[in-house]
mmCIF file of C-alpha atoms and ligand atoms in Angstrom:
data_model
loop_
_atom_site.group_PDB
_atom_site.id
_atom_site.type_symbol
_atom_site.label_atom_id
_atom_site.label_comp_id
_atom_site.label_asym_id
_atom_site.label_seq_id
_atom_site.Cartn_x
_atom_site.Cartn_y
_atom_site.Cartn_z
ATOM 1 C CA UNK A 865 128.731 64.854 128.006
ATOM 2 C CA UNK A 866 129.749 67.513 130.459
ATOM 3 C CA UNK A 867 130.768 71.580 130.083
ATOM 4 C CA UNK A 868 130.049 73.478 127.173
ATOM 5 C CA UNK A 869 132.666 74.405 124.702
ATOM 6 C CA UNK A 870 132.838 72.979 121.341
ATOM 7 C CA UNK A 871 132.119 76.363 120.669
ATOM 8 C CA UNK A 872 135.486 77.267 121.798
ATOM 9 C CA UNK A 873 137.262 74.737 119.699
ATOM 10 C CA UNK A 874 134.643 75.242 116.561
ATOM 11 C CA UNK A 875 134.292 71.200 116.077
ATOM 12 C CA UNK A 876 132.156 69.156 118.741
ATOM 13 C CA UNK A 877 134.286 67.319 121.050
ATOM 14 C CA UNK A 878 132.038 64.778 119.758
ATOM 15 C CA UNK A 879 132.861 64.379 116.471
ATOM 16 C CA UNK A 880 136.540 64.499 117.647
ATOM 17 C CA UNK A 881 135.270 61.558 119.515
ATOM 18 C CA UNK A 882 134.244 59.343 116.306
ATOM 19 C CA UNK A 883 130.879 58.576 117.470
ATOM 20 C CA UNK A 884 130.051 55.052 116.292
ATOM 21 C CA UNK A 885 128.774 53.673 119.205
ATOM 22 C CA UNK A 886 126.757 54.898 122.526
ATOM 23 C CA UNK A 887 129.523 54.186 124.462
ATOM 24 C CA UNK A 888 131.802 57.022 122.458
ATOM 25 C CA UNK A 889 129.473 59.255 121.551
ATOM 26 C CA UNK A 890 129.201 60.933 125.242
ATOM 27 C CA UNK A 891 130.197 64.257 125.022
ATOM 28 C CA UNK A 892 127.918 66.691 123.267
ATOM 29 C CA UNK A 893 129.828 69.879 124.616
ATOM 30 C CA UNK A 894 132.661 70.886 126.933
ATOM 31 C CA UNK A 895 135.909 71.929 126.855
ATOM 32 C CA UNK A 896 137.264 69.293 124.169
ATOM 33 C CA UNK A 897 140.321 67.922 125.712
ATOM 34 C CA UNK A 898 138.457 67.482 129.356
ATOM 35 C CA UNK A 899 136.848 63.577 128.806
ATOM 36 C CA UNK A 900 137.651 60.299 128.554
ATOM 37 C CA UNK A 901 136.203 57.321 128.191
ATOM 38 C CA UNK A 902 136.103 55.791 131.538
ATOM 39 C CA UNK A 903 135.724 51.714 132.330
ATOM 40 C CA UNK A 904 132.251 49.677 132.664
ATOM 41 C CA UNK A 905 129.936 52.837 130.537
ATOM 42 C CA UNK A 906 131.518 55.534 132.891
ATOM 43 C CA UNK A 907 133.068 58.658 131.446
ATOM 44 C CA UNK A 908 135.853 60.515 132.831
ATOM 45 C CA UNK A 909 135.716 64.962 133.050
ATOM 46 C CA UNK A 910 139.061 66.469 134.859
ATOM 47 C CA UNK A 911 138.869 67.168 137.943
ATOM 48 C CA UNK A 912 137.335 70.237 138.997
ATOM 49 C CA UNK A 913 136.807 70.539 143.014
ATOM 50 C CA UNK A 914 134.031 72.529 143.039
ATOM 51 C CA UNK A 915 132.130 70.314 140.751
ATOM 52 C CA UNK A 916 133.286 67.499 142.953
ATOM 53 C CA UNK A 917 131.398 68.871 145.643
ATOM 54 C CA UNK A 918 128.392 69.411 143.776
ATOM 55 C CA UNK A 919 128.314 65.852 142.400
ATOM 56 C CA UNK A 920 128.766 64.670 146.467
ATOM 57 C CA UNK A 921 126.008 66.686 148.069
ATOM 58 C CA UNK A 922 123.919 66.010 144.296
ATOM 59 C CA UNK A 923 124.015 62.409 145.036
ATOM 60 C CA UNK A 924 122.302 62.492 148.479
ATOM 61 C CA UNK A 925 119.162 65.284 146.841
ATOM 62 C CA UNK A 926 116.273 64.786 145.553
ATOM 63 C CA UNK A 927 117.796 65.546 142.340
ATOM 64 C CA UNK A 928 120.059 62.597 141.968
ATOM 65 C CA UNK A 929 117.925 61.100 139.040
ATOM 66 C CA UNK A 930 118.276 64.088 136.834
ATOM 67 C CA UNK A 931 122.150 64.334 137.032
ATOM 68 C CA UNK A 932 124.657 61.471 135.905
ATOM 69 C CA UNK A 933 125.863 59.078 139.086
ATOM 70 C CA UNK A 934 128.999 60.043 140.785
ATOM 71 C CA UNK A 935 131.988 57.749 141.250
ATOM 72 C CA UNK A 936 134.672 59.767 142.829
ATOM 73 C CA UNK A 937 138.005 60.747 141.875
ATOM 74 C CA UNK A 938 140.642 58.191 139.295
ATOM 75 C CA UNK A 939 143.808 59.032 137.951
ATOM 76 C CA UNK A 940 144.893 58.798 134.508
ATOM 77 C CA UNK A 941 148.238 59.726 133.322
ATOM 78 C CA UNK A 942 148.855 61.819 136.472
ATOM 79 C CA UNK A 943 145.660 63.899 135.846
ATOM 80 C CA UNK A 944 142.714 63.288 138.491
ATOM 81 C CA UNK A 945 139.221 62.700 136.497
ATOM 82 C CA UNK A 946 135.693 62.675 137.935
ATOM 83 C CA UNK A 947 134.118 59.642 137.044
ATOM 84 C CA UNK A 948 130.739 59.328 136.241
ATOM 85 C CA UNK A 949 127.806 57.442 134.117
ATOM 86 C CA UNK A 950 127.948 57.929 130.138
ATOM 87 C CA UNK A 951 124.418 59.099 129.986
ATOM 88 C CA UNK A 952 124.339 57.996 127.008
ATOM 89 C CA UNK A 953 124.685 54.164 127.531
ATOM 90 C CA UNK A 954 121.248 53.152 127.254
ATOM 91 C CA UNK A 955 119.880 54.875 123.654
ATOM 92 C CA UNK A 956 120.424 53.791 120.460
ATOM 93 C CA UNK A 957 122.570 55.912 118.320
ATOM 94 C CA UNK A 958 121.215 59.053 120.019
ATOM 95 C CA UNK A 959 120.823 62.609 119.351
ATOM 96 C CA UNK A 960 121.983 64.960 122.048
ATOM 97 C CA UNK A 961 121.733 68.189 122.885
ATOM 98 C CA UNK A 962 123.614 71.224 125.183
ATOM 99 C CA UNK A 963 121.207 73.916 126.047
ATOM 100 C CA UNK A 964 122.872 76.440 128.913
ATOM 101 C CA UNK A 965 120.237 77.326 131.476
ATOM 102 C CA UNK A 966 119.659 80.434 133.503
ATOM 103 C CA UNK A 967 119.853 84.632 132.672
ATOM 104 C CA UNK A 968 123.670 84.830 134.010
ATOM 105 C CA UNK A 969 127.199 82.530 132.445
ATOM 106 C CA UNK A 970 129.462 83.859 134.833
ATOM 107 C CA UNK A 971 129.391 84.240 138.414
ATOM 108 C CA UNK A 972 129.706 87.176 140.559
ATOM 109 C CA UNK A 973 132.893 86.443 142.119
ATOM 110 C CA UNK A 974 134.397 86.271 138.063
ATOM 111 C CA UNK A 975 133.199 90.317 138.256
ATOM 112 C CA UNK A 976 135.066 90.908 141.338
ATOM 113 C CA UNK A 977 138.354 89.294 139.696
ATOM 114 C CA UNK A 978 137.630 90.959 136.120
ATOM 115 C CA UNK A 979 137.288 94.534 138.406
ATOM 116 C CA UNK A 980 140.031 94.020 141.091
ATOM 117 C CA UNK A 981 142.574 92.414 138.637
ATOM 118 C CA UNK A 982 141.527 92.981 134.674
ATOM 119 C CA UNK A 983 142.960 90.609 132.521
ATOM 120 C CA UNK A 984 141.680 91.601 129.074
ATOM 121 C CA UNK A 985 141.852 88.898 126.255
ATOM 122 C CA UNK A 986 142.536 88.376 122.827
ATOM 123 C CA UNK A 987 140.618 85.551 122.016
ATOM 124 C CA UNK A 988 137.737 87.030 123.113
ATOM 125 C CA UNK A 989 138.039 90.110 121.393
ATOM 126 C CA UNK A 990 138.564 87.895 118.010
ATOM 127 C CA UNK A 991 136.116 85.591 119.054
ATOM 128 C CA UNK A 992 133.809 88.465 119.660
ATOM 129 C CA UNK A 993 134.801 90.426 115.898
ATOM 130 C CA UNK A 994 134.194 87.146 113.896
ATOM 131 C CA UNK A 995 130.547 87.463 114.857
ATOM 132 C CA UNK A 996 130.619 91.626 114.923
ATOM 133 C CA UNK A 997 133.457 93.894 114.298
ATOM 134 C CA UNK A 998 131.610 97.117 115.162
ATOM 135 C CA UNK A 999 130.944 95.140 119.232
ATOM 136 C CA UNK A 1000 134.028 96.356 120.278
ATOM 137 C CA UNK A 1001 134.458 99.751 122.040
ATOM 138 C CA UNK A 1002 137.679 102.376 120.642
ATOM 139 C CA UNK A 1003 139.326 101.255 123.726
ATOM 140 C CA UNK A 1004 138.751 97.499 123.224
ATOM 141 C CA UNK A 1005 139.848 97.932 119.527
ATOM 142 C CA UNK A 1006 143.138 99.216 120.568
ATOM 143 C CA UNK A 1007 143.622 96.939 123.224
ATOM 144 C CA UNK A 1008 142.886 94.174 120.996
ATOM 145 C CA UNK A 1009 141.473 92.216 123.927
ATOM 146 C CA UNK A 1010 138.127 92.335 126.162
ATOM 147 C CA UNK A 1011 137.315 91.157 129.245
ATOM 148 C CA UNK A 1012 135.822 87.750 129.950
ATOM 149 C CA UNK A 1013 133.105 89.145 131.878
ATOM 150 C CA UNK A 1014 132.205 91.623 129.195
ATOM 151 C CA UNK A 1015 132.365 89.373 126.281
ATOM 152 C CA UNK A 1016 129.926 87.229 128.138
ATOM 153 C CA UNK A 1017 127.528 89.266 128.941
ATOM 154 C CA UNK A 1018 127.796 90.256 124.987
ATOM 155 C CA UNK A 1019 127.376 86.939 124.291
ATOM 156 C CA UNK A 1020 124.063 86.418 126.978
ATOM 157 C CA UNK A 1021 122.336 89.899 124.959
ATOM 158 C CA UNK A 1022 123.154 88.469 121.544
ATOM 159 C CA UNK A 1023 121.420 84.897 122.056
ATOM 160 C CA UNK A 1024 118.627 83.987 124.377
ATOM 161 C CA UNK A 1025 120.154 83.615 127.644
ATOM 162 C CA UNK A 1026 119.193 87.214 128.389
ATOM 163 C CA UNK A 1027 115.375 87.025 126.987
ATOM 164 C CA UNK A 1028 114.429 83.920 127.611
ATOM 165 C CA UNK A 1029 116.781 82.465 130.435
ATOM 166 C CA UNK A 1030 118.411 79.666 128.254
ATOM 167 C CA UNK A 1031 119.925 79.461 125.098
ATOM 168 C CA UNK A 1032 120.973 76.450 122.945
ATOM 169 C CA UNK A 1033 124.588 75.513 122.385
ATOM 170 C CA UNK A 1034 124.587 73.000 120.140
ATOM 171 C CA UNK A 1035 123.056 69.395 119.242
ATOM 172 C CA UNK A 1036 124.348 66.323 117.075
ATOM 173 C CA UNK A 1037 121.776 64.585 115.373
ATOM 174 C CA UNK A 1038 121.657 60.539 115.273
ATOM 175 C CA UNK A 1039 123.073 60.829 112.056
ATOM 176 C CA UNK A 1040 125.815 62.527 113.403
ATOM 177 C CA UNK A 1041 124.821 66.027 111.771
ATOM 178 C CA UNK A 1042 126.571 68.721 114.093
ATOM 179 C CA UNK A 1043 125.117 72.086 114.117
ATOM 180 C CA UNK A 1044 127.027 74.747 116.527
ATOM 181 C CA UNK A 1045 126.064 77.902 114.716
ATOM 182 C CA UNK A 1046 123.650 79.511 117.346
ATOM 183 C CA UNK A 1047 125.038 82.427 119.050
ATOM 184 C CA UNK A 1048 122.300 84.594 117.289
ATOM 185 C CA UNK A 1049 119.444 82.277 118.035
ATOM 186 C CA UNK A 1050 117.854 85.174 120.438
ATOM 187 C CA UNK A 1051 113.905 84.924 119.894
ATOM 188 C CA UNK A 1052 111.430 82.280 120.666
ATOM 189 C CA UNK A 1053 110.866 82.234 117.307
ATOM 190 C CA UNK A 1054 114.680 81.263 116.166
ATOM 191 C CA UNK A 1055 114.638 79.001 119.249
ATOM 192 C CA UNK A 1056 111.604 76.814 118.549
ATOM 193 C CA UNK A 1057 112.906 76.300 114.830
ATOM 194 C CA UNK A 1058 116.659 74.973 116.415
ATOM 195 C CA UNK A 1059 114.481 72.313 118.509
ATOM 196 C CA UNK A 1060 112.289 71.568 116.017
ATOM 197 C CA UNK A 1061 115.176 71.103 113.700
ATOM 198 C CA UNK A 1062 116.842 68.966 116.037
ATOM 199 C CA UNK A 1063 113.514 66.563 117.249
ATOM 200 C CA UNK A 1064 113.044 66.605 113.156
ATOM 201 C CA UNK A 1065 109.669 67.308 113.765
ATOM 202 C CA UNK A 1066 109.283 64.339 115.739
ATOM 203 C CA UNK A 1067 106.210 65.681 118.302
ATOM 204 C CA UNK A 1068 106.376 62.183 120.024
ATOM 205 C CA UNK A 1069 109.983 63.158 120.953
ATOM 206 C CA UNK A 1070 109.097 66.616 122.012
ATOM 207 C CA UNK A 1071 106.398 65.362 123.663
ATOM 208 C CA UNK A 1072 108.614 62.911 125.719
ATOM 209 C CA UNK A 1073 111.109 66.222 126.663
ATOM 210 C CA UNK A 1074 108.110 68.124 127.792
ATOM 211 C CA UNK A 1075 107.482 65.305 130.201
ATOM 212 C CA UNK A 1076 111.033 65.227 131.864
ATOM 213 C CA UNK A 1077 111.115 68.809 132.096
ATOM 214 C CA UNK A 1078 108.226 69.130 134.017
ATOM 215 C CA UNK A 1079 109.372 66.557 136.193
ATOM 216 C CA UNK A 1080 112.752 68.235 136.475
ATOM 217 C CA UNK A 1081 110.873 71.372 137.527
ATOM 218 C CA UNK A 1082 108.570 69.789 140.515
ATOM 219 C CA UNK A 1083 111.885 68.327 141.689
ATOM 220 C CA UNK A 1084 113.875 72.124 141.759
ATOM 221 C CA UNK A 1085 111.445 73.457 143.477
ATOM 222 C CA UNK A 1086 111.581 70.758 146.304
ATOM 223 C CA UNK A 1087 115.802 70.636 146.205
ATOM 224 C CA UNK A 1088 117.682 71.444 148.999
ATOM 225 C CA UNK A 1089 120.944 71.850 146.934
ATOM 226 C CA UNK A 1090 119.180 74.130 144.426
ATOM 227 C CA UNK A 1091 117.652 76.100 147.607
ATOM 228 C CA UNK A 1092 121.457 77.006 148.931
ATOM 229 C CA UNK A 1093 123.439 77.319 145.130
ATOM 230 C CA UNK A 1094 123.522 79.726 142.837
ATOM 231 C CA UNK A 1095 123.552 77.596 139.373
ATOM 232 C CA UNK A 1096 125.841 79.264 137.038
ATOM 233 C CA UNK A 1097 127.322 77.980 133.329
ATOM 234 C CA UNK A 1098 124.781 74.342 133.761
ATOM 235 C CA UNK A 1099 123.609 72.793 130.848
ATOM 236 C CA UNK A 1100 120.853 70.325 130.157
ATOM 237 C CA UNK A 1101 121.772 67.544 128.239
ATOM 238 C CA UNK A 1102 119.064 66.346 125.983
ATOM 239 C CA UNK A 1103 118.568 63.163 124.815
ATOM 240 C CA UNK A 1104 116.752 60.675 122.086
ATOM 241 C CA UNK A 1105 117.236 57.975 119.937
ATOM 242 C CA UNK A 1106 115.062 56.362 116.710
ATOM 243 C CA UNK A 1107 113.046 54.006 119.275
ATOM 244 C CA UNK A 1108 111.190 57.066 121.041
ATOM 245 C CA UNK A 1109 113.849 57.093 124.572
ATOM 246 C CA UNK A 1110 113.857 60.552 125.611
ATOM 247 C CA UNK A 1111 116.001 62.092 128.819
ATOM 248 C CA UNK A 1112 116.907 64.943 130.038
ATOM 249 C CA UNK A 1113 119.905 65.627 132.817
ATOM 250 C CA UNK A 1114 121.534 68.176 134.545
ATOM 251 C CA UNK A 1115 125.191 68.545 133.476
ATOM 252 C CA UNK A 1116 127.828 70.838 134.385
ATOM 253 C CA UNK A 1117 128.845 72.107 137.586
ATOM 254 C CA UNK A 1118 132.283 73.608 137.669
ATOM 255 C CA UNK A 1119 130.665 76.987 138.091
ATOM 256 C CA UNK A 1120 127.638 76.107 140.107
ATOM 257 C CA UNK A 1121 128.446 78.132 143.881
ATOM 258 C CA UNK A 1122 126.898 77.309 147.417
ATOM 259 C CA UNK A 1123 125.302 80.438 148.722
ATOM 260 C CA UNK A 1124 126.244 81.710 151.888
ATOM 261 C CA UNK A 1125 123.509 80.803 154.593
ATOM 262 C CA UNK A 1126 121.993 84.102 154.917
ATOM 263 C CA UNK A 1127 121.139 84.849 151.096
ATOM 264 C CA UNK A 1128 118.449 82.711 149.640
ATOM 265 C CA UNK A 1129 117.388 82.549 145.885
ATOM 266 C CA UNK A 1130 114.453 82.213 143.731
ATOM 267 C CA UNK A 1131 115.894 81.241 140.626
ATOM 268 C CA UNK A 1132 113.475 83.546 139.040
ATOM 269 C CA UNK A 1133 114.224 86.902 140.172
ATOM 270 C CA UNK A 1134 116.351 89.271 137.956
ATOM 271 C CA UNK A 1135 119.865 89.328 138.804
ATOM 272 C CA UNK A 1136 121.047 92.321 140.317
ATOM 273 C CA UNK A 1137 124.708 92.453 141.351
ATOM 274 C CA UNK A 1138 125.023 90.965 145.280
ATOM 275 C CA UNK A 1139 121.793 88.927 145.149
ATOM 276 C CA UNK A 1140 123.349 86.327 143.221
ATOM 277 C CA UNK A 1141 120.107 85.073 141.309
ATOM 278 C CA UNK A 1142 120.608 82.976 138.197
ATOM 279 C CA UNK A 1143 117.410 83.090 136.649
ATOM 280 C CA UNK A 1144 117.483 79.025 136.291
ATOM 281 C CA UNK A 1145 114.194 78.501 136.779
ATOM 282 C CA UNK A 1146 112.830 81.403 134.522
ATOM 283 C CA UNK A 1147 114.755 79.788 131.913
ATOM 284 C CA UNK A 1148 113.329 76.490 132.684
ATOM 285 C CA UNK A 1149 109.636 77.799 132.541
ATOM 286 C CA UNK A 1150 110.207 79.633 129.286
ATOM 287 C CA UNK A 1151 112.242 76.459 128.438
ATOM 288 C CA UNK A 1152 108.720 74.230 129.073
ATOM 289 C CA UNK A 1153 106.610 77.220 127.259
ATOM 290 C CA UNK A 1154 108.596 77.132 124.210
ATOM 291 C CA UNK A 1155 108.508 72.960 124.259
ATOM 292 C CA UNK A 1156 104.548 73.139 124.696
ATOM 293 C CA UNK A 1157 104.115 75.636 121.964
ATOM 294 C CA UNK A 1158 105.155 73.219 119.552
ATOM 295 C CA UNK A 1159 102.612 70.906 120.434
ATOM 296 C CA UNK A 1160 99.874 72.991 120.656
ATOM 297 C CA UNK A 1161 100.983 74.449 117.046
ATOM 298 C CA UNK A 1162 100.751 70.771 115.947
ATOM 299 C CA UNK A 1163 97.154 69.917 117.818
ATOM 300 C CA UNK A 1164 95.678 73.512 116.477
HETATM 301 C C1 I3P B 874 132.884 80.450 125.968
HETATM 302 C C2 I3P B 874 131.682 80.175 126.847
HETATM 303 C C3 I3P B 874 132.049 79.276 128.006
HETATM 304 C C4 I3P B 874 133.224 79.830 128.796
HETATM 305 C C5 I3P B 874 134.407 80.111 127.910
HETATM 306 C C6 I3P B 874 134.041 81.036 126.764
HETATM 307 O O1 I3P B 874 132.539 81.369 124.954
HETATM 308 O O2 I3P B 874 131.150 81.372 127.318
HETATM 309 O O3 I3P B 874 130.924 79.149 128.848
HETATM 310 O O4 I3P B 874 133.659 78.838 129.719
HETATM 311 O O5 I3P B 874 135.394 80.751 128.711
HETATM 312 O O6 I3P B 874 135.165 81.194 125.914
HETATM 313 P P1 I3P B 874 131.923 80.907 123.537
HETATM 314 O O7 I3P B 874 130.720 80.061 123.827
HETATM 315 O O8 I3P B 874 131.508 82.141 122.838
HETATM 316 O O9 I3P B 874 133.012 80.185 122.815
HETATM 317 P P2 I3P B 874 133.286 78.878 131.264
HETATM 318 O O10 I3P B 874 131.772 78.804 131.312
HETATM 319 O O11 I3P B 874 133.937 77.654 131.809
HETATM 320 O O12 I3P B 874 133.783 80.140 131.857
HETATM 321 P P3 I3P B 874 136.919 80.282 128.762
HETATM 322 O O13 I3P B 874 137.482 80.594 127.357
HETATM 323 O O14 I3P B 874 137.570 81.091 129.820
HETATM 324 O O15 I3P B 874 136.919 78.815 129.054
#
C-alpha cells in the first residue's frame, strides 16, 4: 500500500502478493520487499524514521482521515516495521491505484549529496537506456552510470510530473490486471485515457474520486503539517471496488521533510532551488481538472 516501486522491480509487489483477498491485496506500489502483512487488517512497511515522524504529527492534523492510522513501531525477524491500517480492508476485491503527486521526486538535500559526493549509477543509466538510448550524455555513456538526481528529473520531463504536477505509477484492476507501463504518459490527453482505463469507464466511480479529492484539497489548505513540510516522493492511493466504494489516501512519507520555521510554502509555486516548493497542490488541482473533464465529456 505504501512507496512506489514496482517499477523498480518490473512486477507489482502486488501480484507478488497473490491478491485473493482484501486483506493481501494491500500494496499497490513500493519498494517490493518493504511490507508485510501485519495482525488484526494492519500492514507492516520497514521502518523509516522520518516517515515515523510524519505518521506521529499526521495523526494529531486535520489530515488524519486521508492517511492510513498509525500504530507505532513492531519487530519482525529483527527488522522494525511501521504498522498501520490495510486501507484496503473494507472494499470488495478492489482496484487500486499509485499516482505520485507534486512537480519535484527528490528533495533538495538528495542535490546537495548528488553535488558534494556524486555517486553515479548503473541501474539508472540502464534503467534510463531501456526507455531511450540516445538520453544519455557522451560522458554518461562512458561512465555507464548517471546520477540519481539526474535520472529523476529525466524521468519527471518524460511523464507528467513536470506538466501537470502528478503522474500515474501504476494501478491493478479488480480483476487483478496490472498495468505499470506509464513512464511516457506526459499529456492530459495520455493521462485521462490511463484513468479512464482504470475506472473502466465507470463515471459513477470517477465521480466518487472527484468527491474525495476535493475534500482532500479543502483539508491541505487548512493543514498545519502540510503548512511546515515540503511533500516530496507521496503518492495517492486510489481506491474502488464493484459495489461503487471509492477512497482516496495519502501514502508515502519517507521523503516528505519539515521545513525549517522561517521558509513557508505554497505548494503551488514553481520550484526553484532553496525555496523548497513541491508543487503538491498544483498537481492536485490539475489532478481534480483532469477528473472533472471526464465528466463533463460524458454530460456534453
Ligand atoms: C525509481 C523512482 C523512485 C525512487 C527510486 C527510483 O525510479 O524514481 O521514486 O525511489 O530510487 O529508482 P523508476 O520509477 O524509474 O523505477 P525514492 O523515491 O525512494 O528515491 P532508488 O532506486 O534509489 O530507490
Amino acid at each position: 500500500m505504501q512507496n512506489s516501486a514496482w517499477k523498480k522491480h518490473k512486477t507489482s509487489p502486488l501480484l507478488l502478493m497473490a491478491p485473493k483477498t482484501p486483506q493481501q491485496l494491500m500494496q499497490v506500489a513500493g519498494h517490493a520487499g518493504d511490507f508485510r502483512v501485519g495482525d488484526y487488517g494492519t500492514m507492516l512497511k520497514k521502518f523509516c524514521e522520518r516517515e515515523q515522524q510524519c505518521y506521529l504529527r499526521l495523526m494529531k492534523d486535520a489530515l488524519r482521515p486521508f492517511v492510513p492510522a498509525y500504530h507505532g513501531v513492531v519487530q519482525q525477524d529483527e527488522e522494525d516495521y511501521n504498522m498501520m491500517d490495510n486501507l484496503l480492508n473494507n472494499f470488495s476485491t478492489p482496484a487500486v491505484m499509485d499516482c505520485k503527486m507534486g512537480s519535484r521526486t527528490y528533495l533538495e538535500e538528495e542535490l546537495l549529496v548528488a553535488r558534494e559526493r556524486p555517486q553515479p549509477r548503473h541501474d539508472m543509466y540502464e534503467k534510463m537506456v531501456a526507455v531511450d538510448p540516445e538520453v544519455p550524455t557522451a560522458q554518461e555513456r562512458a561512465q555507464q552510470a548517471v546520477l540519481k538526481t539526474r535520472y529523476m528529473q529525466w524521468r519527471e520531463t518524460l511523464s507528467s510530473t513536470s506538466t501537470l504536477g502528478f503522474r500515474i505509477e501504476g494501478f491493478q484492476k479488480s480483476s487483478g490486471e496490472c498495468h505499470t507501463n506509464f513512464k511516457r504518459t506526459k499529456s492530459r490527453d495520455q493521462v485521462t485515457e490511463a484513468f479512464d482505463s482504470f475506472v473502466e469507464s465507470n463515471t459513477h466511480i470517477v465521480w466518487g474520486y472527484l468527491r474525495w479529492l476535493k475534500q482532500l484539497r479543502q483539508v491541505l489548505e487548512t493543514s498545519d503539517f502540510f503548512r511546515a513540510h515540503e511533500v516530496v516522493g507521496s503518492s495517492l492511493l486510489f481506491v474502488h471496488d464493484w459495489t461503487g466504494r471509492t477512497g482516496v489516501w495519502m501514502i508515502d512519507f519517507a521523503k516528505t521533510a519539515a521545513l525549517p520555521s522561517h521558509i513557508t510554502v505554497d505548494h503551488r509555486s514553481p520550484w526553484v532551488e532553496g525555496n523548497r516548493e513541491d508543487g503538491y497542490l498544483w498537481g492536485l488541482d490539475n489532478l481534480i481538472d483532469t477528473l472533472a473533464n471526464i465528466m463533463e465529456d460524458v454530460i456534453d
